[in-house]
C-alpha cells in the first residue's frame, strides 16, 4: 500500500489587515519615540556640561513646567534660570523610556516626564521622591529615627541588590 504525500501548504495569514495596520502603527511609534529620547538625552548632556546655547536650542521658548518635591531639590529650575550658576547637581538618568511624545527619565530620587514636539521640549513635569530625599538628607540632627513621609513613587537605593524600581503611585501625565 502506497502512501500519498500531500504538499505542505503555507499556514493562513494569522493577522487580519486591521491587526497588521495596528502592528505597523506600533512599529512606527517606536521609530518616532527614539528621536524624542535622543532630544532628552542631549538636554541632560547639555545641562551637565552647562552648555547654555545647546540647552536653549532644545527647549521651547515658553516651556510648561511643573515641579513636585522639596524646594531644596529644585536643581533643574536653578540650572535653567541661571539663578545659581555654581549648582553642582548632575542629572544622570538611570533609565529613559518613551511613549509617543512623552519621554520618562528616572534618576536616583527623581523622575522627569518630558513632552517633545517636533524635536523641541515643550513641557516638563519634575518629581522628586520626598521620602527618599528625607531618608538620605533629613534626620541628620542626631535623632535616632528617620522621619517618614508618603512617597510619590518607590525609587531604588544604590545597593538594592538589582531590584527594579516599583511605582507606589501611577501618575497621570
mmCIF file of C-alpha atoms in Angstrom:
data_model
loop_
_atom_site.group_PDB
_atom_site.id
_atom_site.type_symbol
_atom_site.label_atom_id
_atom_site.label_comp_id
_atom_site.label_asym_id
_atom_site.label_seq_id
_atom_site.Cartn_x
_atom_site.Cartn_y
_atom_site.Cartn_z
ATOM 1 C CA UNK A 1 0.000 0.000 0.000
ATOM 2 C CA UNK A 2 1.493 3.243 -1.156
ATOM 3 C CA UNK A 3 1.087 6.419 0.778
ATOM 4 C CA UNK A 4 0.433 9.692 -0.944
ATOM 5 C CA UNK A 5 2.256 12.681 0.454
ATOM 6 C CA UNK A 6 0.409 15.930 0.187
ATOM 7 C CA UNK A 7 2.461 19.058 -0.315
ATOM 8 C CA UNK A 8 2.674 21.244 2.767
ATOM 9 C CA UNK A 9 0.621 24.348 2.406
ATOM 10 C CA UNK A 10 1.597 27.651 3.898
ATOM 11 C CA UNK A 11 -0.404 28.444 7.012
ATOM 12 C CA UNK A 12 -3.111 31.031 6.553
ATOM 13 C CA UNK A 13 -2.224 34.615 7.458
ATOM 14 C CA UNK A 14 -2.587 34.923 11.229
ATOM 15 C CA UNK A 15 -3.277 38.624 11.318
ATOM 16 C CA UNK A 16 -6.121 40.487 9.751
ATOM 17 C CA UNK A 17 -5.418 43.624 7.711
ATOM 18 C CA UNK A 18 -6.652 45.707 10.668
ATOM 19 C CA UNK A 19 -4.306 43.899 13.083
ATOM 20 C CA UNK A 20 -1.446 44.380 10.632
ATOM 21 C CA UNK A 21 -2.182 48.124 10.485
ATOM 22 C CA UNK A 22 -2.125 48.275 14.295
ATOM 23 C CA UNK A 23 1.183 46.395 14.399
ATOM 24 C CA UNK A 24 2.664 48.718 11.764
ATOM 25 C CA UNK A 25 1.485 51.749 13.727
ATOM 26 C CA UNK A 26 3.144 50.397 16.895
ATOM 27 C CA UNK A 27 6.405 49.919 14.997
ATOM 28 C CA UNK A 28 6.150 53.429 13.548
ATOM 29 C CA UNK A 29 5.503 54.833 17.040
ATOM 30 C CA UNK A 30 8.668 53.112 18.253
ATOM 31 C CA UNK A 31 10.591 54.740 15.419
ATOM 32 C CA UNK A 32 9.088 58.126 16.412
ATOM 33 C CA UNK A 33 9.978 57.655 20.076
ATOM 34 C CA UNK A 34 13.706 57.124 19.534
ATOM 35 C CA UNK A 35 14.367 60.696 18.293
ATOM 36 C CA UNK A 36 12.412 62.023 21.298
ATOM 37 C CA UNK A 37 14.646 60.030 23.650
ATOM 38 C CA UNK A 38 17.704 61.426 21.861
ATOM 39 C CA UNK A 39 16.437 65.009 22.364
ATOM 40 C CA UNK A 40 16.073 64.409 26.107
ATOM 41 C CA UNK A 41 19.481 62.695 26.302
ATOM 42 C CA UNK A 42 21.016 65.699 24.524
ATOM 43 C CA UNK A 43 19.372 68.016 27.061
ATOM 44 C CA UNK A 44 20.861 66.131 30.026
ATOM 45 C CA UNK A 45 24.266 66.210 28.333
ATOM 46 C CA UNK A 46 23.981 69.968 27.739
ATOM 47 C CA UNK A 47 22.782 70.586 31.314
ATOM 48 C CA UNK A 48 25.607 68.568 32.827
ATOM 49 C CA UNK A 49 28.166 70.452 30.708
ATOM 50 C CA UNK A 50 26.450 73.799 31.432
ATOM 51 C CA UNK A 51 26.122 74.399 27.672
ATOM 52 C CA UNK A 52 23.562 77.218 27.680
ATOM 53 C CA UNK A 53 23.301 77.513 23.882
ATOM 54 C CA UNK A 54 22.584 73.788 23.472
ATOM 55 C CA UNK A 55 20.001 73.871 26.283
ATOM 56 C CA UNK A 56 18.189 76.814 24.666
ATOM 57 C CA UNK A 57 18.138 75.052 21.287
ATOM 58 C CA UNK A 58 16.385 72.022 22.817
ATOM 59 C CA UNK A 59 13.720 73.849 24.847
ATOM 60 C CA UNK A 60 10.646 75.713 23.624
ATOM 61 C CA UNK A 61 10.749 79.443 24.463
ATOM 62 C CA UNK A 62 7.655 79.061 26.661
ATOM 63 C CA UNK A 63 8.375 75.774 28.410
ATOM 64 C CA UNK A 64 5.496 74.484 30.541
ATOM 65 C CA UNK A 65 6.975 73.410 33.865
ATOM 66 C CA UNK A 66 5.541 71.584 36.870
ATOM 67 C CA UNK A 67 7.532 70.528 39.957
ATOM 68 C CA UNK A 68 6.637 68.226 42.851
ATOM 69 C CA UNK A 69 9.104 67.888 45.702
ATOM 70 C CA UNK A 70 11.030 69.827 48.323
ATOM 71 C CA UNK A 71 12.181 73.326 47.344
ATOM 72 C CA UNK A 72 15.755 72.345 48.129
ATOM 73 C CA UNK A 73 15.549 69.862 45.234
ATOM 74 C CA UNK A 74 14.685 72.379 42.520
ATOM 75 C CA UNK A 75 18.014 71.775 40.779
ATOM 76 C CA UNK A 76 16.599 71.972 37.253
ATOM 77 C CA UNK A 77 15.000 75.392 37.732
ATOM 78 C CA UNK A 78 18.252 76.765 39.171
ATOM 79 C CA UNK A 79 20.211 75.404 36.206
ATOM 80 C CA UNK A 80 17.796 76.631 33.544
ATOM 81 C CA UNK A 81 17.249 80.081 35.017
ATOM 82 C CA UNK A 82 20.871 80.639 35.986
ATOM 83 C CA UNK A 83 19.769 81.633 39.495
ATOM 84 C CA UNK A 84 22.579 79.522 40.943
ATOM 85 C CA UNK A 85 25.442 79.312 38.418
ATOM 86 C CA UNK A 86 27.553 77.240 40.804
ATOM 87 C CA UNK A 87 24.923 74.490 41.050
ATOM 88 C CA UNK A 88 26.859 71.215 41.095
ATOM 89 C CA UNK A 89 23.933 68.811 40.731
ATOM 90 C CA UNK A 90 24.288 66.462 37.740
ATOM 91 C CA UNK A 91 21.293 64.756 36.178
ATOM 92 C CA UNK A 92 22.250 61.170 35.410
ATOM 93 C CA UNK A 93 19.203 59.186 34.289
ATOM 94 C CA UNK A 94 19.189 55.512 35.248
ATOM 95 C CA UNK A 95 16.508 54.767 32.653
ATOM 96 C CA UNK A 96 14.825 56.617 29.804
ATOM 97 C CA UNK A 97 11.633 55.374 28.143
ATOM 98 C CA UNK A 98 9.407 56.999 25.545
ATOM 99 C CA UNK A 99 5.701 56.684 24.863
ATOM 100 C CA UNK A 100 4.852 58.760 21.816
ATOM 101 C CA UNK A 101 5.798 62.376 22.546
ATOM 102 C CA UNK A 102 6.303 61.673 26.286
ATOM 103 C CA UNK A 103 9.766 60.714 27.489
ATOM 104 C CA UNK A 104 10.169 59.486 31.073
ATOM 105 C CA UNK A 105 13.599 59.670 32.681
ATOM 106 C CA UNK A 106 14.246 58.221 36.126
ATOM 107 C CA UNK A 107 17.275 59.129 38.164
ATOM 108 C CA UNK A 108 18.247 58.426 41.742
ATOM 109 C CA UNK A 109 15.391 60.027 43.663
ATOM 110 C CA UNK A 110 13.770 61.885 40.751
ATOM 111 C CA UNK A 111 11.613 61.380 37.657
ATOM 112 C CA UNK A 112 11.159 63.764 34.732
ATOM 113 C CA UNK A 113 8.277 63.476 32.281
ATOM 114 C CA UNK A 114 9.211 65.431 29.139
ATOM 115 C CA UNK A 115 6.956 66.225 26.187
ATOM 116 C CA UNK A 116 8.838 66.505 22.901
ATOM 117 C CA UNK A 117 7.096 68.143 19.936
ATOM 118 C CA UNK A 118 8.851 68.366 16.558
ATOM 119 C CA UNK A 119 12.265 67.844 18.169
ATOM 120 C CA UNK A 120 11.765 70.530 20.846
ATOM 121 C CA UNK A 121 10.920 70.019 24.519
ATOM 122 C CA UNK A 122 7.649 71.813 25.246
ATOM 123 C CA UNK A 123 6.769 70.553 28.733
ATOM 124 C CA UNK A 124 8.416 69.009 31.782
ATOM 125 C CA UNK A 125 6.904 67.539 34.909
ATOM 126 C CA UNK A 126 9.533 67.045 37.571
ATOM 127 C CA UNK A 127 9.011 64.750 40.558
ATOM 128 C CA UNK A 128 11.436 64.404 43.443
ATOM 129 C CA UNK A 129 10.843 61.472 45.764
ATOM 130 C CA UNK A 130 10.281 63.306 49.017
ATOM 131 C CA UNK A 131 10.518 60.106 51.060
ATOM 132 C CA UNK A 132 13.898 59.200 49.590
ATOM 133 C CA UNK A 133 15.114 62.794 49.974
ATOM 134 C CA UNK A 134 14.118 62.897 53.645
ATOM 135 C CA UNK A 135 15.702 59.496 54.246
ATOM 136 C CA UNK A 136 19.007 60.446 52.627
ATOM 137 C CA UNK A 137 19.268 64.135 53.516
ATOM 138 C CA UNK A 138 16.985 64.595 56.511
ATOM 139 C CA UNK A 139 17.343 63.398 60.045
ATOM 140 C CA UNK A 140 20.979 64.480 60.247
ATOM 141 C CA UNK A 141 20.438 66.193 63.586
ATOM 142 C CA UNK A 142 21.464 63.148 65.576
ATOM 143 C CA UNK A 143 17.951 61.822 66.185
ATOM 144 C CA UNK A 144 17.785 58.061 66.004
ATOM 145 C CA UNK A 145 14.701 57.845 63.834
ATOM 146 C CA UNK A 146 14.254 58.956 60.267
ATOM 147 C CA UNK A 147 11.026 60.841 59.573
ATOM 148 C CA UNK A 148 8.621 59.014 57.255
ATOM 149 C CA UNK A 149 6.551 60.677 54.585
ATOM 150 C CA UNK A 150 4.404 59.436 51.743
ATOM 151 C CA UNK A 151 6.452 58.662 48.623
ATOM 152 C CA UNK A 152 5.212 59.667 45.190
ATOM 153 C CA UNK A 153 6.914 56.570 43.798
ATOM 154 C CA UNK A 154 9.284 53.947 45.122
ATOM 155 C CA UNK A 155 12.798 54.580 43.865
ATOM 156 C CA UNK A 156 15.618 52.152 44.393
ATOM 157 C CA UNK A 157 18.667 52.879 46.513
ATOM 158 C CA UNK A 158 22.158 52.316 45.084
ATOM 159 C CA UNK A 159 22.667 48.962 46.832
ATOM 160 C CA UNK A 160 19.239 47.486 46.186
ATOM 161 C CA UNK A 161 20.582 44.110 45.079
ATOM 162 C CA UNK A 162 19.478 44.610 41.479
ATOM 163 C CA UNK A 163 15.797 45.066 42.317
ATOM 164 C CA UNK A 164 13.764 47.182 39.953
ATOM 165 C CA UNK A 165 12.032 50.382 40.953
ATOM 166 C CA UNK A 166 8.357 49.762 41.644
ATOM 167 C CA UNK A 167 5.785 52.561 41.436
ATOM 168 C CA UNK A 168 3.946 53.356 44.637
ATOM 169 C CA UNK A 169 1.564 55.555 42.652
ATOM 170 C CA UNK A 170 0.824 55.817 38.942
ATOM 171 C CA UNK A 171 0.961 59.436 37.800
ATOM 172 C CA UNK A 172 -1.290 60.628 35.004
ATOM 173 C CA UNK A 173 0.782 62.938 32.841
#
